[in-house]
Coordinates of C-alpha atoms in Angstrom, one line a residue:
M1 CA -12.5 -8.4 7.1
F2 CA -9.9 -8.0 4.4
A3 CA -12.4 -6.2 2.1
K4 CA -10.0 -3.3 1.7
Q5 CA -7.1 -5.6 0.8
L6 CA -8.5 -7.3 -2.1
I7 CA -6.6 -7.3 -5.4
A8 CA -7.8 -8.3 -8.9
S9 CA -5.6 -7.0 -11.6
T10 CA -4.5 -8.4 -15.0
A11 CA -0.9 -8.6 -16.2
E12 CA 1.0 -9.2 -19.4
S13 CA 1.4 -12.9 -20.2
V14 CA 4.9 -14.4 -20.2
A15 CA 3.7 -16.6 -23.1
L16 CA 3.7 -13.5 -25.4
A17 CA 7.0 -12.0 -24.2
E18 CA 10.7 -12.8 -24.2
H19 CA 12.2 -13.9 -21.0
D20 CA 15.4 -15.3 -19.7
A21 CA 16.2 -18.9 -20.0
P22 CA 15.8 -20.8 -16.7
I23 CA 19.1 -21.4 -14.7
V24 CA 17.8 -24.4 -12.7
D25 CA 15.2 -27.0 -13.4
A26 CA 11.7 -25.7 -13.0
P27 CA 10.6 -28.3 -10.4
L28 CA 13.4 -27.3 -8.1
A29 CA 12.4 -23.6 -8.4
L30 CA 8.9 -24.5 -7.6
Q31 CA 9.9 -26.5 -4.6
L32 CA 11.9 -23.5 -3.3
L33 CA 8.9 -21.3 -3.9
H34 CA 6.7 -23.6 -2.1
R35 CA 9.0 -24.2 0.9
Q36 CA 10.1 -20.6 1.4
A37 CA 7.1 -18.5 0.3
G38 CA 4.2 -21.0 0.6
F39 CA 3.2 -21.1 -3.0
A40 CA 1.4 -24.2 -4.3
Q41 CA 0.6 -25.1 -7.9
W42 CA -2.7 -25.4 -9.8
K43 CA -3.9 -25.2 -13.4
I44 CA -7.2 -24.8 -15.2
V45 CA -7.6 -27.0 -18.3
F46 CA -10.1 -25.5 -20.7
P47 CA -13.1 -25.8 -21.1
G48 CA -13.4 -26.0 -17.4
S49 CA -11.5 -28.5 -15.1
A50 CA -9.1 -27.5 -12.3
V51 CA -6.1 -29.7 -11.3
L52 CA -5.0 -28.7 -7.8
S53 CA -1.9 -29.7 -5.8
P54 CA -2.2 -30.8 -2.3
G55 CA -1.1 -27.3 -1.1
V56 CA -3.8 -25.5 -3.0
C57 CA -6.4 -28.0 -1.7
A58 CA -5.4 -27.2 1.8
I59 CA -5.7 -23.5 1.2
L60 CA -9.1 -23.9 -0.4
G61 CA -10.3 -26.2 2.4
L62 CA -10.7 -29.2 0.1
P63 CA -9.6 -32.8 0.6
T64 CA -6.5 -33.8 -1.4
R65 CA -7.5 -35.3 -4.7
E66 CA -5.9 -36.8 -7.7
T67 CA -8.5 -36.2 -10.3
P68 CA -9.5 -32.8 -11.8
L69 CA -12.1 -30.7 -10.1
P70 CA -14.9 -29.1 -12.1
L71 CA -14.0 -25.4 -12.3
P72 CA -17.4 -24.2 -10.7
E73 CA -16.6 -26.3 -7.6
M74 CA -13.2 -24.5 -7.3
V75 CA -14.8 -21.1 -7.7
E76 CA -17.4 -21.9 -5.0
C77 CA -14.5 -22.2 -2.4
Y78 CA -14.1 -18.4 -2.7
H79 CA -16.2 -15.8 -0.8
E80 CA -19.4 -15.2 -2.6
E81 CA -18.6 -11.6 -3.1
D82 CA -15.2 -12.4 -4.7
R83 CA -16.3 -15.2 -7.1
G84 CA -17.3 -12.7 -9.8
K85 CA -13.8 -11.1 -9.6
L86 CA -12.2 -14.5 -10.1
L87 CA -14.4 -15.5 -13.1
Y88 CA -13.8 -12.0 -14.6
L89 CA -10.1 -12.6 -14.4
I90 CA -10.4 -16.1 -16.0
A91 CA -12.5 -14.6 -18.8
Q92 CA -10.0 -11.8 -19.3
A93 CA -7.2 -14.4 -19.5
L94 CA -9.0 -16.1 -22.3
E95 CA -10.2 -13.2 -24.2
G96 CA -7.3 -10.7 -23.7
R97 CA -4.4 -13.2 -23.5
R98 CA -3.4 -11.8 -20.1
G99 CA -2.3 -13.3 -16.9
F100 CA -3.4 -11.9 -13.5
H101 CA -2.6 -11.3 -9.9
C102 CA -5.4 -11.4 -7.2
R103 CA -5.9 -11.5 -3.5
L104 CA -9.3 -13.0 -2.8
R105 CA -11.1 -14.4 0.2
V106 CA -11.5 -18.2 0.6
V107 CA -14.2 -19.7 3.0
Q108 CA -13.1 -22.8 4.7
P109 CA -15.8 -25.5 5.4
D110 CA -16.0 -24.4 9.1
G111 CA -16.8 -20.8 7.9
T112 CA -13.2 -19.5 8.6
V113 CA -12.3 -16.8 6.0
R114 CA -8.7 -16.9 4.7
M115 CA -7.0 -14.7 2.1
A116 CA -5.5 -16.5 -0.9
E117 CA -3.0 -14.7 -3.1
S118 CA -2.6 -16.1 -6.7
Y119 CA -0.4 -15.4 -9.7
A120 CA -1.6 -16.9 -13.1
D121 CA -0.5 -17.1 -16.6
L122 CA -1.5 -18.8 -19.9
R123 CA -0.4 -21.7 -22.0
I124 CA -1.0 -21.1 -25.7
H125 CA -0.9 -23.9 -28.3
D126 CA -1.5 -23.3 -32.0
G127 CA -2.7 -19.8 -31.2
R128 CA -5.4 -21.1 -28.7
V129 CA -5.4 -20.7 -25.0
T130 CA -5.4 -24.3 -23.7
E131 CA -4.6 -23.8 -20.0
L132 CA -4.4 -21.3 -17.3
F133 CA -1.7 -22.1 -14.6
G134 CA -0.6 -20.4 -11.5
L135 CA 0.7 -20.3 -7.9
T136 CA -1.4 -19.7 -4.8
R137 CA -0.4 -19.1 -1.2
D138 CA -2.3 -18.3 2.0
V139 CA -1.4 -14.7 3.0
T140 CA -4.0 -14.4 5.9
A141 CA -1.3 -13.8 8.7
T142 CA 0.5 -11.3 6.6
L143 CA -2.6 -9.3 5.9
E144 CA -3.8 -9.5 9.4
R145 CA -0.4 -7.8 10.4
E146 CA -1.0 -5.2 7.6
S147 CA -4.5 -4.6 8.9
A148 CA -3.2 -4.1 12.4
G149 CA -0.7 -1.6 11.0
L150 CA -3.5 0.2 9.0
A151 CA -5.6 0.4 12.2
R152 CA -2.8 2.0 14.1
T153 CA -2.3 4.4 11.3
R154 CA -6.0 5.3 11.2
M155 CA -6.0 5.7 15.0
A156 CA -3.0 8.1 14.8
Q157 CA -4.7 10.0 12.0
D158 CA -7.9 10.3 14.1
I159 CA -5.9 11.5 17.2
I160 CA -4.1 14.1 15.1
A161 CA -7.3 15.3 13.6
Q162 CA -9.2 15.7 16.9
M163 CA -6.3 16.9 19.2
P164 CA -7.0 20.5 20.2
A165 CA -3.5 21.6 19.4
P166 CA -1.6 22.4 16.1
I167 CA 0.0 19.2 14.9
A168 CA 1.6 18.4 11.6
V169 CA 3.4 15.3 10.3
L170 CA 6.3 15.7 7.8
D171 CA 8.2 13.1 5.8
D172 CA 11.9 12.8 5.5
K173 CA 11.9 15.4 2.8
L174 CA 10.0 17.8 5.1
R175 CA 6.8 17.4 2.9
I176 CA 3.5 17.7 4.8
V177 CA 2.0 14.3 5.1
D178 CA -0.9 15.2 7.5
C179 CA -2.0 18.0 9.7
N180 CA -5.1 19.1 11.7
K181 CA -7.4 22.1 11.6
F182 CA -5.6 23.8 14.4
W183 CA -2.3 23.6 12.6
L184 CA -3.9 25.0 9.5
K185 CA -5.5 27.9 11.4
C186 CA -2.3 28.9 13.2
H187 CA -0.4 28.9 10.0
R188 CA -3.1 30.9 8.1
Q189 CA -3.9 28.0 5.8
I190 CA -7.5 27.2 4.7
D191 CA -7.7 23.6 3.5
R192 CA -5.7 20.5 4.2
K193 CA -5.5 19.5 0.5
D194 CA -3.7 22.9 -0.1
V195 CA -0.8 21.9 2.0
V196 CA -0.5 18.0 2.1
G197 CA 2.2 16.9 -0.3
R198 CA 4.0 20.3 -0.3
S199 CA 7.3 21.0 1.4
Y200 CA 7.6 23.1 4.4
N201 CA 10.0 25.4 2.5
Q202 CA 7.4 25.9 -0.2
L203 CA 4.7 26.8 2.2
F204 CA 6.9 29.0 4.3
P205 CA 9.9 30.3 2.3
D206 CA 10.5 33.0 4.9
A207 CA 10.8 30.7 7.8
P208 CA 13.9 31.3 10.0
A209 CA 16.9 29.1 9.3
E210 CA 16.7 27.7 12.9
V211 CA 13.4 26.2 12.0
R212 CA 14.9 24.0 9.3
T213 CA 17.9 23.2 11.6
E214 CA 15.4 21.9 14.2
F215 CA 13.6 19.7 11.7
M216 CA 16.9 18.3 10.6
R217 CA 17.9 17.5 14.3
G218 CA 14.5 15.6 14.4
L219 CA 15.4 13.7 11.3
R220 CA 18.6 12.6 13.0
G221 CA 16.6 11.0 15.8
E222 CA 16.5 13.9 18.4
V223 CA 13.4 15.0 20.2
V224 CA 13.6 18.8 20.0
Q225 CA 12.0 21.1 22.6
T226 CA 11.7 24.6 21.1
K227 CA 9.5 27.6 20.8
R228 CA 7.3 29.0 18.1
K229 CA 6.2 32.7 17.9
L230 CA 2.6 33.1 17.0
V231 CA -0.2 35.7 17.4
S232 CA -2.9 35.3 20.0
G233 CA -6.2 34.6 18.4
S234 CA -8.1 36.5 21.1
T235 CA -5.8 39.5 21.8
Q236 CA -3.8 39.6 18.5
Q237 CA -0.7 40.1 20.5
P238 CA 2.5 38.3 19.9
M239 CA 2.9 35.1 22.0
T240 CA 5.6 32.5 22.4
C241 CA 4.5 28.9 22.5
S242 CA 6.3 25.7 23.4
A243 CA 6.7 23.1 20.7
V244 CA 8.0 19.6 20.4
I245 CA 9.6 18.1 17.2
A246 CA 9.9 14.3 17.3
P247 CA 10.9 11.7 14.8
W248 CA 8.6 9.0 13.7
F249 CA 9.7 5.6 12.5
V250 CA 9.0 3.0 9.8
G251 CA 10.3 -0.5 9.5
G252 CA 11.8 -0.6 13.0
D253 CA 14.5 2.0 13.5
K254 CA 14.3 3.8 10.1
I255 CA 13.2 7.4 10.5
G256 CA 10.2 8.2 8.2
G257 CA 10.0 11.9 9.1
V258 CA 9.0 14.2 12.1
T259 CA 6.0 15.4 13.9
I260 CA 5.7 18.9 15.2
M261 CA 3.3 19.7 18.1
I262 CA 2.7 23.3 19.3
G263 CA 1.2 24.2 22.6
W264 CA -0.2 27.5 23.7
S265 CA -0.9 29.3 27.0
E266 CA -4.6 30.1 26.4
F267 CA -5.6 26.8 28.0
G268 CA -9.1 26.4 29.6
M269 CA -10.0 24.5 32.7
V270 CA -13.1 22.3 33.2
A271 CA -15.6 24.4 35.1
S272 CA -16.8 21.7 37.4
A273 CA -13.3 20.6 38.4
P274 CA -12.1 22.1 41.8
A275 CA -8.8 23.9 41.6
P276 CA -6.0 21.8 43.1
A277 CA -4.5 23.0 46.3
P278 CA -1.2 24.8 46.0
Q279 CA 1.9 22.7 46.7
D280 CA 5.2 24.1 47.8
N281 CA 7.1 22.0 45.2
A282 CA 4.5 22.0 42.5
P283 CA 6.1 22.6 39.1
T284 CA 5.0 25.7 37.2
F285 CA 2.5 25.1 34.4
D286 CA 1.8 27.7 31.7
G287 CA -0.6 25.5 29.7
S288 CA 1.9 24.3 27.2
L289 CA 2.2 20.7 25.9
L290 CA 5.7 20.4 27.2
D291 CA 4.8 21.3 30.8
L292 CA 1.7 19.1 30.7
A293 CA 3.9 16.2 29.6
K294 CA 6.4 16.9 32.4
Q295 CA 3.5 16.6 35.0
V296 CA 2.1 13.5 33.7
G297 CA 5.4 11.8 32.8

């Protein structure tokens, strides 16, 4: 878990750059960071001892201590696959005079894996790096929520890819974000990479004006039930298919773009399934997605 959410990147050191003078006392600012964002302090004094605040000890699963901890013992608190990343960042800090940002896994004494995010920088004295100091916080809960969101996104992508109907997802600038092979085929496109990132207007400059109007209605929050004129793949005759344009949302109620789904009337039936008995009040069904939705909704 969390393997795809790891970060290990260097950054310019503030010790080598000009910066604004502090407005409030540093201890007060650090207390605010700890209380509101969960950051706790630590420092590494070279050649190799670590001074950890009680907050960092709790994150690493260590008992609170008043004496420095040997650096190797602090590194051993991290997941065995991530220790090399941490040591590399520390080495880069010494050799390249650079700070770093990382999100690495910590293994608690009971085996629980947590994710610790750290920001680090240097203290330089007489041209020599004497200390590495930083802030660390536990971001496990935040990344679990991100992971759940990524899982839902992956599920939606899989559904779109496998759905036996033309589906495309557009962003709020009407650029193609995703589509499936059926959408590519019915729009005479060959490869997904040829359309993703391009705008609908670029791909179909001759599309009727009402098509863009329908997309704009979707971007305003409407679910648009419309028609699309296509050509039958089996008979090569013109056919009119039902379609749905629906908004999709990011961050609650902010519209991120629209999804268009196209149905068609050449709809097969499972051979082993008996035909349902006719009903006097049964709704008509021409095989389109809209009529199917009416029946199951």
